[in-house]
mmCIF file with all atom_site columns, C-alpha atoms in Angstrom:
data_model
loop_
_atom_site.group_PDB
_atom_site.id
_atom_site.type_symbol
_atom_site.label_atom_id
_atom_site.label_alt_id
_atom_site.label_comp_id
_atom_site.label_asym_id
_atom_site.label_entity_id
_atom_site.label_seq_id
_atom_site.pdbx_PDB_ins_code
_atom_site.Cartn_x
_atom_site.Cartn_y
_atom_site.Cartn_z
_atom_site.occupancy
_atom_site.B_iso_or_equiv
_atom_site.pdbx_formal_charge
_atom_site.auth_seq_id
_atom_site.auth_comp_id
_atom_site.auth_asym_id
_atom_site.auth_atom_id
_atom_site.pdbx_PDB_model_num
ATOM 1   C CA . UNK A 1 1   ? 68.423  75.348  98.017  1.00 49.00 ? 1   UNK A CA 1
ATOM 2   C CA . UNK A 1 2   ? 71.072  73.179  99.694  1.00 48.00 ? 2   UNK A CA 1
ATOM 3   C CA . UNK A 1 3   ? 73.872  74.834  97.602  1.00 49.00 ? 3   UNK A CA 1
ATOM 4   C CA . UNK A 1 4   ? 72.752  78.326  98.693  1.00 50.00 ? 4   UNK A CA 1
ATOM 5   C CA . UNK A 1 5   ? 72.606  77.258  102.354 1.00 48.00 ? 5   UNK A CA 1
ATOM 6   C CA . UNK A 1 6   ? 76.124  75.818  102.089 1.00 52.00 ? 6   UNK A CA 1
ATOM 7   C CA . UNK A 1 7   ? 77.383  79.142  100.658 1.00 54.00 ? 7   UNK A CA 1
ATOM 8   C CA . UNK A 1 8   ? 75.756  81.080  103.490 1.00 49.00 ? 8   UNK A CA 1
ATOM 9   C CA . UNK A 1 9   ? 77.190  78.657  106.037 1.00 51.00 ? 9   UNK A CA 1
ATOM 10  C CA . UNK A 1 10  ? 80.691  79.067  104.551 1.00 51.00 ? 10  UNK A CA 1
ATOM 11  C CA . UNK A 1 11  ? 80.406  82.874  104.661 1.00 51.00 ? 11  UNK A CA 1
ATOM 12  C CA . UNK A 1 12  ? 79.209  82.805  108.281 1.00 50.00 ? 12  UNK A CA 1
ATOM 13  C CA . UNK A 1 13  ? 81.974  80.371  109.230 1.00 51.00 ? 13  UNK A CA 1
ATOM 14  C CA . UNK A 1 14  ? 84.596  82.565  107.536 1.00 53.00 ? 14  UNK A CA 1
ATOM 15  C CA . UNK A 1 15  ? 83.334  85.637  109.421 1.00 54.00 ? 15  UNK A CA 1
ATOM 16  C CA . UNK A 1 16  ? 83.329  83.693  112.705 1.00 50.00 ? 16  UNK A CA 1
ATOM 17  C CA . UNK A 1 17  ? 86.886  82.479  112.125 1.00 44.00 ? 17  UNK A CA 1
ATOM 18  C CA . UNK A 1 18  ? 88.047  86.017  111.251 1.00 47.00 ? 18  UNK A CA 1
ATOM 19  C CA . UNK A 1 19  ? 86.402  87.476  114.366 1.00 46.00 ? 19  UNK A CA 1
ATOM 20  C CA . UNK A 1 20  ? 88.007  84.776  116.525 1.00 44.00 ? 20  UNK A CA 1
ATOM 21  C CA . UNK A 1 21  ? 91.452  85.348  114.958 1.00 44.00 ? 21  UNK A CA 1
ATOM 22  C CA . UNK A 1 22  ? 91.241  89.126  115.455 1.00 44.00 ? 22  UNK A CA 1
ATOM 23  C CA . UNK A 1 23  ? 90.109  88.704  119.071 1.00 44.00 ? 23  UNK A CA 1
ATOM 24  C CA . UNK A 1 24  ? 92.833  86.130  119.785 1.00 45.00 ? 24  UNK A CA 1
ATOM 25  C CA . UNK A 1 25  ? 95.495  88.351  118.234 1.00 50.00 ? 25  UNK A CA 1
ATOM 26  C CA . UNK A 1 26  ? 94.309  91.469  120.046 1.00 48.00 ? 26  UNK A CA 1
ATOM 27  C CA . UNK A 1 27  ? 94.257  90.020  123.577 1.00 47.00 ? 27  UNK A CA 1
ATOM 28  C CA . UNK A 1 28  ? 98.054  89.608  123.962 1.00 50.00 ? 28  UNK A CA 1
ATOM 29  C CA . UNK A 1 29  ? 98.609  93.187  122.734 1.00 49.00 ? 29  UNK A CA 1
ATOM 30  C CA . UNK A 1 30  ? 96.135  94.602  125.243 1.00 49.00 ? 30  UNK A CA 1
ATOM 31  C CA . UNK A 1 31  ? 97.586  92.473  128.061 1.00 49.00 ? 31  UNK A CA 1
ATOM 32  C CA . UNK A 1 32  ? 101.173 93.533  127.212 1.00 51.00 ? 32  UNK A CA 1
ATOM 33  C CA . UNK A 1 33  ? 100.122 97.172  127.000 1.00 47.00 ? 33  UNK A CA 1
ATOM 34  C CA . UNK A 1 34  ? 98.452  97.012  130.417 1.00 50.00 ? 34  UNK A CA 1
ATOM 35  C CA . UNK A 1 35  ? 101.500 95.280  131.923 1.00 50.00 ? 35  UNK A CA 1
ATOM 36  C CA . UNK A 1 36  ? 103.790 98.233  131.193 1.00 50.00 ? 36  UNK A CA 1
ATOM 37  C CA . UNK A 1 37  ? 104.528 100.655 133.969 1.00 56.00 ? 37  UNK A CA 1
ATOM 38  C CA . UNK A 1 38  ? 101.838 103.329 133.967 1.00 59.00 ? 38  UNK A CA 1
ATOM 39  C CA . UNK A 1 39  ? 99.790  101.012 131.737 1.00 68.00 ? 39  UNK A CA 1
ATOM 40  C CA . UNK A 1 40  ? 96.729  103.197 131.291 1.00 83.00 ? 40  UNK A CA 1
ATOM 41  C CA . UNK A 1 41  ? 94.517  102.222 128.387 1.00 86.00 ? 41  UNK A CA 1
ATOM 42  C CA . UNK A 1 42  ? 95.103  104.391 125.333 1.00 85.00 ? 42  UNK A CA 1
ATOM 43  C CA . UNK A 1 43  ? 92.653  104.839 122.483 1.00 87.00 ? 43  UNK A CA 1
ATOM 44  C CA . UNK A 1 44  ? 94.039  105.977 119.154 1.00 86.00 ? 44  UNK A CA 1
ATOM 45  C CA . UNK A 1 45  ? 91.112  107.588 117.387 1.00 88.00 ? 45  UNK A CA 1
ATOM 46  C CA . UNK A 1 46  ? 90.529  106.793 113.743 1.00 86.00 ? 46  UNK A CA 1
ATOM 47  C CA . UNK A 1 47  ? 92.179  109.463 111.625 1.00 84.00 ? 47  UNK A CA 1
ATOM 48  C CA . UNK A 1 48  ? 94.326  110.754 114.497 1.00 89.00 ? 48  UNK A CA 1
ATOM 49  C CA . UNK A 1 49  ? 97.564  109.427 112.982 1.00 91.00 ? 49  UNK A CA 1
ATOM 50  C CA . UNK A 1 50  ? 98.730  110.756 109.621 1.00 93.00 ? 50  UNK A CA 1
ATOM 51  C CA . UNK A 1 51  ? 98.705  108.532 106.538 1.00 95.00 ? 51  UNK A CA 1
ATOM 52  C CA . UNK A 1 52  ? 101.974 108.051 104.691 1.00 96.00 ? 52  UNK A CA 1
ATOM 53  C CA . UNK A 1 53  ? 102.790 107.320 101.087 1.00 97.00 ? 53  UNK A CA 1
ATOM 54  C CA . UNK A 1 54  ? 104.566 103.989 100.629 1.00 97.00 ? 54  UNK A CA 1
ATOM 55  C CA . UNK A 1 55  ? 108.193 104.797 99.690  1.00 97.00 ? 55  UNK A CA 1
ATOM 56  C CA . UNK A 1 56  ? 109.409 103.834 96.212  1.00 97.00 ? 56  UNK A CA 1
ATOM 57  C CA . UNK A 1 57  ? 112.281 101.856 97.802  1.00 97.00 ? 57  UNK A CA 1
ATOM 58  C CA . UNK A 1 58  ? 109.756 99.436  99.314  1.00 98.00 ? 58  UNK A CA 1
ATOM 59  C CA . UNK A 1 59  ? 106.814 99.536  96.869  1.00 98.00 ? 59  UNK A CA 1
ATOM 60  C CA . UNK A 1 60  ? 105.908 99.553  93.191  1.00 98.00 ? 60  UNK A CA 1
ATOM 61  C CA . UNK A 1 61  ? 102.884 101.742 92.407  1.00 98.00 ? 61  UNK A CA 1
ATOM 62  C CA . UNK A 1 62  ? 100.715 103.854 94.690  1.00 98.00 ? 62  UNK A CA 1
ATOM 63  C CA . UNK A 1 63  ? 100.457 102.650 98.287  1.00 98.00 ? 63  UNK A CA 1
ATOM 64  C CA . UNK A 1 64  ? 99.031  104.379 101.381 1.00 98.00 ? 64  UNK A CA 1
ATOM 65  C CA . UNK A 1 65  ? 100.044 103.293 104.888 1.00 97.00 ? 65  UNK A CA 1
ATOM 66  C CA . UNK A 1 66  ? 97.748  104.164 107.799 1.00 96.00 ? 66  UNK A CA 1
ATOM 67  C CA . UNK A 1 67  ? 99.439  103.320 111.125 1.00 95.00 ? 67  UNK A CA 1
ATOM 68  C CA . UNK A 1 68  ? 97.192  101.537 113.605 1.00 95.00 ? 68  UNK A CA 1
ATOM 69  C CA . UNK A 1 69  ? 99.466  100.821 116.582 1.00 91.00 ? 69  UNK A CA 1
ATOM 70  C CA . UNK A 1 70  ? 103.053 100.468 117.718 1.00 89.00 ? 70  UNK A CA 1
ATOM 71  C CA . UNK A 1 71  ? 102.853 98.815  121.117 1.00 85.00 ? 71  UNK A CA 1
ATOM 72  C CA . UNK A 1 72  ? 105.307 100.025 123.773 1.00 83.00 ? 72  UNK A CA 1
ATOM 73  C CA . UNK A 1 73  ? 107.881 97.746  125.376 1.00 82.00 ? 73  UNK A CA 1
ATOM 74  C CA . UNK A 1 74  ? 107.801 95.016  126.502 1.00 84.00 ? 74  UNK A CA 1
ATOM 75  C CA . UNK A 1 75  ? 105.358 94.325  123.657 1.00 86.00 ? 75  UNK A CA 1
ATOM 76  C CA . UNK A 1 76  ? 106.895 94.108  120.181 1.00 92.00 ? 76  UNK A CA 1
ATOM 77  C CA . UNK A 1 77  ? 103.825 94.262  117.938 1.00 93.00 ? 77  UNK A CA 1
ATOM 78  C CA . UNK A 1 78  ? 103.076 96.884  115.337 1.00 93.00 ? 78  UNK A CA 1
ATOM 79  C CA . UNK A 1 79  ? 100.214 97.132  112.866 1.00 95.00 ? 79  UNK A CA 1
ATOM 80  C CA . UNK A 1 80  ? 99.061  99.187  109.908 1.00 96.00 ? 80  UNK A CA 1
ATOM 81  C CA . UNK A 1 81  ? 96.280  99.307  107.374 1.00 97.00 ? 81  UNK A CA 1
ATOM 82  C CA . UNK A 1 82  ? 97.891  99.302  103.935 1.00 98.00 ? 82  UNK A CA 1
ATOM 83  C CA . UNK A 1 83  ? 96.020  100.208 100.742 1.00 98.00 ? 83  UNK A CA 1
ATOM 84  C CA . UNK A 1 84  ? 97.442  99.252  97.353  1.00 98.00 ? 84  UNK A CA 1
ATOM 85  C CA . UNK A 1 85  ? 96.056  100.819 94.175  1.00 98.00 ? 85  UNK A CA 1
ATOM 86  C CA . UNK A 1 86  ? 95.578  98.404  91.217  1.00 98.00 ? 86  UNK A CA 1
ATOM 87  C CA . UNK A 1 87  ? 98.894  96.799  90.266  1.00 98.00 ? 87  UNK A CA 1
ATOM 88  C CA . UNK A 1 88  ? 100.746 98.193  93.312  1.00 98.00 ? 88  UNK A CA 1
ATOM 89  C CA . UNK A 1 89  ? 102.798 95.812  95.442  1.00 98.00 ? 89  UNK A CA 1
ATOM 90  C CA . UNK A 1 90  ? 105.564 95.493  97.996  1.00 98.00 ? 90  UNK A CA 1
ATOM 91  C CA . UNK A 1 91  ? 109.145 94.652  97.128  1.00 98.00 ? 91  UNK A CA 1
ATOM 92  C CA . UNK A 1 92  ? 110.345 91.214  98.163  1.00 98.00 ? 92  UNK A CA 1
ATOM 93  C CA . UNK A 1 93  ? 110.900 91.247  101.920 1.00 98.00 ? 93  UNK A CA 1
ATOM 94  C CA . UNK A 1 94  ? 111.144 89.144  105.089 1.00 98.00 ? 94  UNK A CA 1
ATOM 95  C CA . UNK A 1 95  ? 110.098 89.583  108.717 1.00 98.00 ? 95  UNK A CA 1
ATOM 96  C CA . UNK A 1 96  ? 112.319 88.327  111.546 1.00 97.00 ? 96  UNK A CA 1
ATOM 97  C CA . UNK A 1 97  ? 109.319 87.168  113.616 1.00 97.00 ? 97  UNK A CA 1
ATOM 98  C CA . UNK A 1 98  ? 106.796 86.583  110.806 1.00 97.00 ? 98  UNK A CA 1
ATOM 99  C CA . UNK A 1 99  ? 103.767 88.566  109.669 1.00 97.00 ? 99  UNK A CA 1
ATOM 100 C CA . UNK A 1 100 ? 99.988  88.223  109.651 1.00 98.00 ? 100 UNK A CA 1
ATOM 101 C CA . UNK A 1 101 ? 97.925  89.872  106.907 1.00 98.00 ? 101 UNK A CA 1
ATOM 102 C CA . UNK A 1 102 ? 94.151  90.251  107.151 1.00 98.00 ? 102 UNK A CA 1
ATOM 103 C CA . UNK A 1 103 ? 92.609  91.284  103.828 1.00 98.00 ? 103 UNK A CA 1
ATOM 104 C CA . UNK A 1 104 ? 89.816  93.787  104.502 1.00 98.00 ? 104 UNK A CA 1
ATOM 105 C CA . UNK A 1 105 ? 88.752  94.909  101.019 1.00 98.00 ? 105 UNK A CA 1
ATOM 106 C CA . UNK A 1 106 ? 89.384  94.500  97.304  1.00 98.00 ? 106 UNK A CA 1
ATOM 107 C CA . UNK A 1 107 ? 91.404  91.800  95.588  1.00 98.00 ? 107 UNK A CA 1
ATOM 108 C CA . UNK A 1 108 ? 95.096  91.113  95.816  1.00 98.00 ? 108 UNK A CA 1
ATOM 109 C CA . UNK A 1 109 ? 98.004  88.806  95.227  1.00 98.00 ? 109 UNK A CA 1
ATOM 110 C CA . UNK A 1 110 ? 100.690 87.304  97.434  1.00 98.00 ? 110 UNK A CA 1
ATOM 111 C CA . UNK A 1 111 ? 103.656 85.066  96.729  1.00 98.00 ? 111 UNK A CA 1
ATOM 112 C CA . UNK A 1 112 ? 106.360 83.341  98.721  1.00 97.00 ? 112 UNK A CA 1
ATOM 113 C CA . UNK A 1 113 ? 109.756 82.790  97.113  1.00 96.00 ? 113 UNK A CA 1
ATOM 114 C CA . UNK A 1 114 ? 109.590 79.652  94.966  1.00 95.00 ? 114 UNK A CA 1
ATOM 115 C CA . UNK A 1 115 ? 105.788 79.391  95.205  1.00 96.00 ? 115 UNK A CA 1
ATOM 116 C CA . UNK A 1 116 ? 102.914 80.339  92.904  1.00 96.00 ? 116 UNK A CA 1
ATOM 117 C CA . UNK A 1 117 ? 101.232 83.754  92.876  1.00 97.00 ? 117 UNK A CA 1
ATOM 118 C CA . UNK A 1 118 ? 98.123  83.379  95.075  1.00 97.00 ? 118 UNK A CA 1
ATOM 119 C CA . UNK A 1 119 ? 94.911  85.422  94.907  1.00 97.00 ? 119 UNK A CA 1
ATOM 120 C CA . UNK A 1 120 ? 93.818  86.951  98.221  1.00 98.00 ? 120 UNK A CA 1
ATOM 121 C CA . UNK A 1 121 ? 90.370  88.366  99.060  1.00 98.00 ? 121 UNK A CA 1
ATOM 122 C CA . UNK A 1 122 ? 88.521  90.028  101.968 1.00 98.00 ? 122 UNK A CA 1
ATOM 123 C CA . UNK A 1 123 ? 88.381  87.763  105.014 1.00 98.00 ? 123 UNK A CA 1
ATOM 124 C CA . UNK A 1 124 ? 91.552  85.872  104.046 1.00 98.00 ? 124 UNK A CA 1
ATOM 125 C CA . UNK A 1 125 ? 94.144  85.667  106.821 1.00 98.00 ? 125 UNK A CA 1
ATOM 126 C CA . UNK A 1 126 ? 97.697  85.031  105.631 1.00 98.00 ? 126 UNK A CA 1
ATOM 127 C CA . UNK A 1 127 ? 100.515 83.929  107.945 1.00 98.00 ? 127 UNK A CA 1
ATOM 128 C CA . UNK A 1 128 ? 104.053 84.447  106.655 1.00 98.00 ? 128 UNK A CA 1
ATOM 129 C CA . UNK A 1 129 ? 106.609 82.553  108.790 1.00 98.00 ? 129 UNK A CA 1
ATOM 130 C CA . UNK A 1 130 ? 109.754 84.247  110.152 1.00 98.00 ? 130 UNK A CA 1
ATOM 131 C CA . UNK A 1 131 ? 112.382 84.810  107.473 1.00 97.00 ? 131 UNK A CA 1
ATOM 132 C CA . UNK A 1 132 ? 110.181 83.756  104.529 1.00 98.00 ? 132 UNK A CA 1
ATOM 133 C CA . UNK A 1 133 ? 110.870 85.890  101.432 1.00 98.00 ? 133 UNK A CA 1
ATOM 134 C CA . UNK A 1 134 ? 107.554 87.120  100.028 1.00 98.00 ? 134 UNK A CA 1
ATOM 135 C CA . UNK A 1 135 ? 105.582 90.002  98.520  1.00 98.00 ? 135 UNK A CA 1
ATOM 136 C CA . UNK A 1 136 ? 101.917 91.084  98.496  1.00 98.00 ? 136 UNK A CA 1
ATOM 137 C CA . UNK A 1 137 ? 99.815  93.719  96.771  1.00 98.00 ? 137 UNK A CA 1
ATOM 138 C CA . UNK A 1 138 ? 96.731  94.543  94.729  1.00 98.00 ? 138 UNK A CA 1
ATOM 139 C CA . UNK A 1 139 ? 95.342  92.680  91.737  1.00 98.00 ? 139 UNK A CA 1
ATOM 140 C CA . UNK A 1 140 ? 96.046  94.256  88.321  1.00 98.00 ? 140 UNK A CA 1
ATOM 141 C CA . UNK A 1 141 ? 92.637  95.957  88.029  1.00 98.00 ? 141 UNK A CA 1
ATOM 142 C CA . UNK A 1 142 ? 91.400  96.145  91.644  1.00 98.00 ? 142 UNK A CA 1
ATOM 143 C CA . UNK A 1 143 ? 92.732  97.925  94.724  1.00 98.00 ? 143 UNK A CA 1
ATOM 144 C CA . UNK A 1 144 ? 93.311  95.947  97.933  1.00 98.00 ? 144 UNK A CA 1
ATOM 145 C CA . UNK A 1 145 ? 93.552  96.878  101.611 1.00 98.00 ? 145 UNK A CA 1
ATOM 146 C CA . UNK A 1 146 ? 94.924  94.657  104.349 1.00 98.00 ? 146 UNK A CA 1
ATOM 147 C CA . UNK A 1 147 ? 95.850  94.959  107.983 1.00 98.00 ? 147 UNK A CA 1
ATOM 148 C CA . UNK A 1 148 ? 99.501  94.006  108.478 1.00 98.00 ? 148 UNK A CA 1
ATOM 149 C CA . UNK A 1 149 ? 100.666 92.871  111.920 1.00 97.00 ? 149 UNK A CA 1
ATOM 150 C CA . UNK A 1 150 ? 104.226 91.928  112.823 1.00 96.00 ? 150 UNK A CA 1
ATOM 151 C CA . UNK A 1 151 ? 106.637 92.029  115.728 1.00 94.00 ? 151 UNK A CA 1
ATOM 152 C CA . UNK A 1 152 ? 109.988 93.736  116.046 1.00 94.00 ? 152 UNK A CA 1
ATOM 153 C CA . UNK A 1 153 ? 113.170 91.840  116.867 1.00 94.00 ? 153 UNK A CA 1
ATOM 154 C CA . UNK A 1 154 ? 115.834 94.177  118.244 1.00 91.00 ? 154 UNK A CA 1
ATOM 155 C CA . UNK A 1 155 ? 113.722 97.097  116.999 1.00 89.00 ? 155 UNK A CA 1
ATOM 156 C CA . UNK A 1 156 ? 113.394 95.780  113.425 1.00 93.00 ? 156 UNK A CA 1
ATOM 157 C CA . UNK A 1 157 ? 110.179 94.381  111.889 1.00 95.00 ? 157 UNK A CA 1
ATOM 158 C CA . UNK A 1 158 ? 111.115 94.005  108.207 1.00 97.00 ? 158 UNK A CA 1
ATOM 159 C CA . UNK A 1 159 ? 114.084 93.492  105.899 1.00 97.00 ? 159 UNK A CA 1
ATOM 160 C CA . UNK A 1 160 ? 113.429 94.986  102.455 1.00 98.00 ? 160 UNK A CA 1
ATOM 161 C CA . UNK A 1 161 ? 114.921 93.291  99.382  1.00 98.00 ? 161 UNK A CA 1
ATOM 162 C CA . UNK A 1 162 ? 114.689 93.732  95.591  1.00 98.00 ? 162 UNK A CA 1
ATOM 163 C CA . UNK A 1 163 ? 111.591 94.870  93.710  1.00 98.00 ? 163 UNK A CA 1
ATOM 164 C CA . UNK A 1 164 ? 109.163 92.334  92.274  1.00 97.00 ? 164 UNK A CA 1
ATOM 165 C CA . UNK A 1 165 ? 109.493 92.271  88.465  1.00 96.00 ? 165 UNK A CA 1
ATOM 166 C CA . UNK A 1 166 ? 106.476 92.571  86.168  1.00 95.00 ? 166 UNK A CA 1
ATOM 167 C CA . UNK A 1 167 ? 106.999 88.941  85.162  1.00 94.00 ? 167 UNK A CA 1
ATOM 168 C CA . UNK A 1 168 ? 107.024 87.776  88.794  1.00 96.00 ? 168 UNK A CA 1
ATOM 169 C CA . UNK A 1 169 ? 103.901 89.843  89.545  1.00 96.00 ? 169 UNK A CA 1
ATOM 170 C CA . UNK A 1 170 ? 102.130 88.269  86.571  1.00 93.00 ? 170 UNK A CA 1
ATOM 171 C CA . UNK A 1 171 ? 103.310 84.803  87.639  1.00 87.00 ? 171 UNK A CA 1
ATOM 172 C CA . UNK A 1 172 ? 105.124 84.062  84.390  1.00 74.00 ? 172 UNK A CA 1
ATOM 173 C CA . UNK A 1 173 ? 108.827 84.485  85.050  1.00 63.00 ? 173 UNK A CA 1
ATOM 174 C CA . UNK A 1 174 ? 111.567 84.725  87.598  1.00 55.00 ? 174 UNK A CA 1
ATOM 175 C CA . UNK A 1 175 ? 112.276 82.477  90.538  1.00 59.00 ? 175 UNK A CA 1
ATOM 176 C CA . UNK A 1 176 ? 109.582 84.028  92.706  1.00 63.00 ? 176 UNK A CA 1
#
C-alpha cells in the first residue's frame, strides 16, 4: 500500500506545483495589463479567437495554434495553446527572452541543441533559456498539446531556424 500512496502523493504534488507555477506566471501578466492606461480587465472567451494552421516554414506535420493572449505594452508576454498531431514538431528555433511550455495533454518530445531527445507528458513544465536552440512536438504515435508562453524583445518572440530532420526527431543522428 505504501507504493500506491507514494504514487498518489507524487501526482498531488505535481498538480500542486503546476497550479502554483500557473498562478505565479499569471500574476505579472494581470498586473502589467492593469497598469496600462485605460487598464480595464478584458476577458477573451474560449473560442473567440480563430485557430490557425502552423505554417510549413515553422513546422513539420499538422499543427494547430490557438492564441490565448498577447498582452499590450508595457507587458511583453504572449501565449498560445499549440496542438501537434502524431509526429508533428517545430523547426529548430530560439527565443530572445526564453520560453515556458506547459504540457496539457498527450505525449511529446523536446530537445535542446547538443542534448538528448526528452519525453514530455501532461503536467511537465519546460523552461527554455533565452537564445537556446531547441525544438518540441508530439510523440510518433500520440498527439500532444502544450501552452507556450514567451516574451517579445523589440516586438519579436521567436527566431525560426532549419527544420528538424527525421534522424534528429528519432534521436539517432545529427548534432541536435
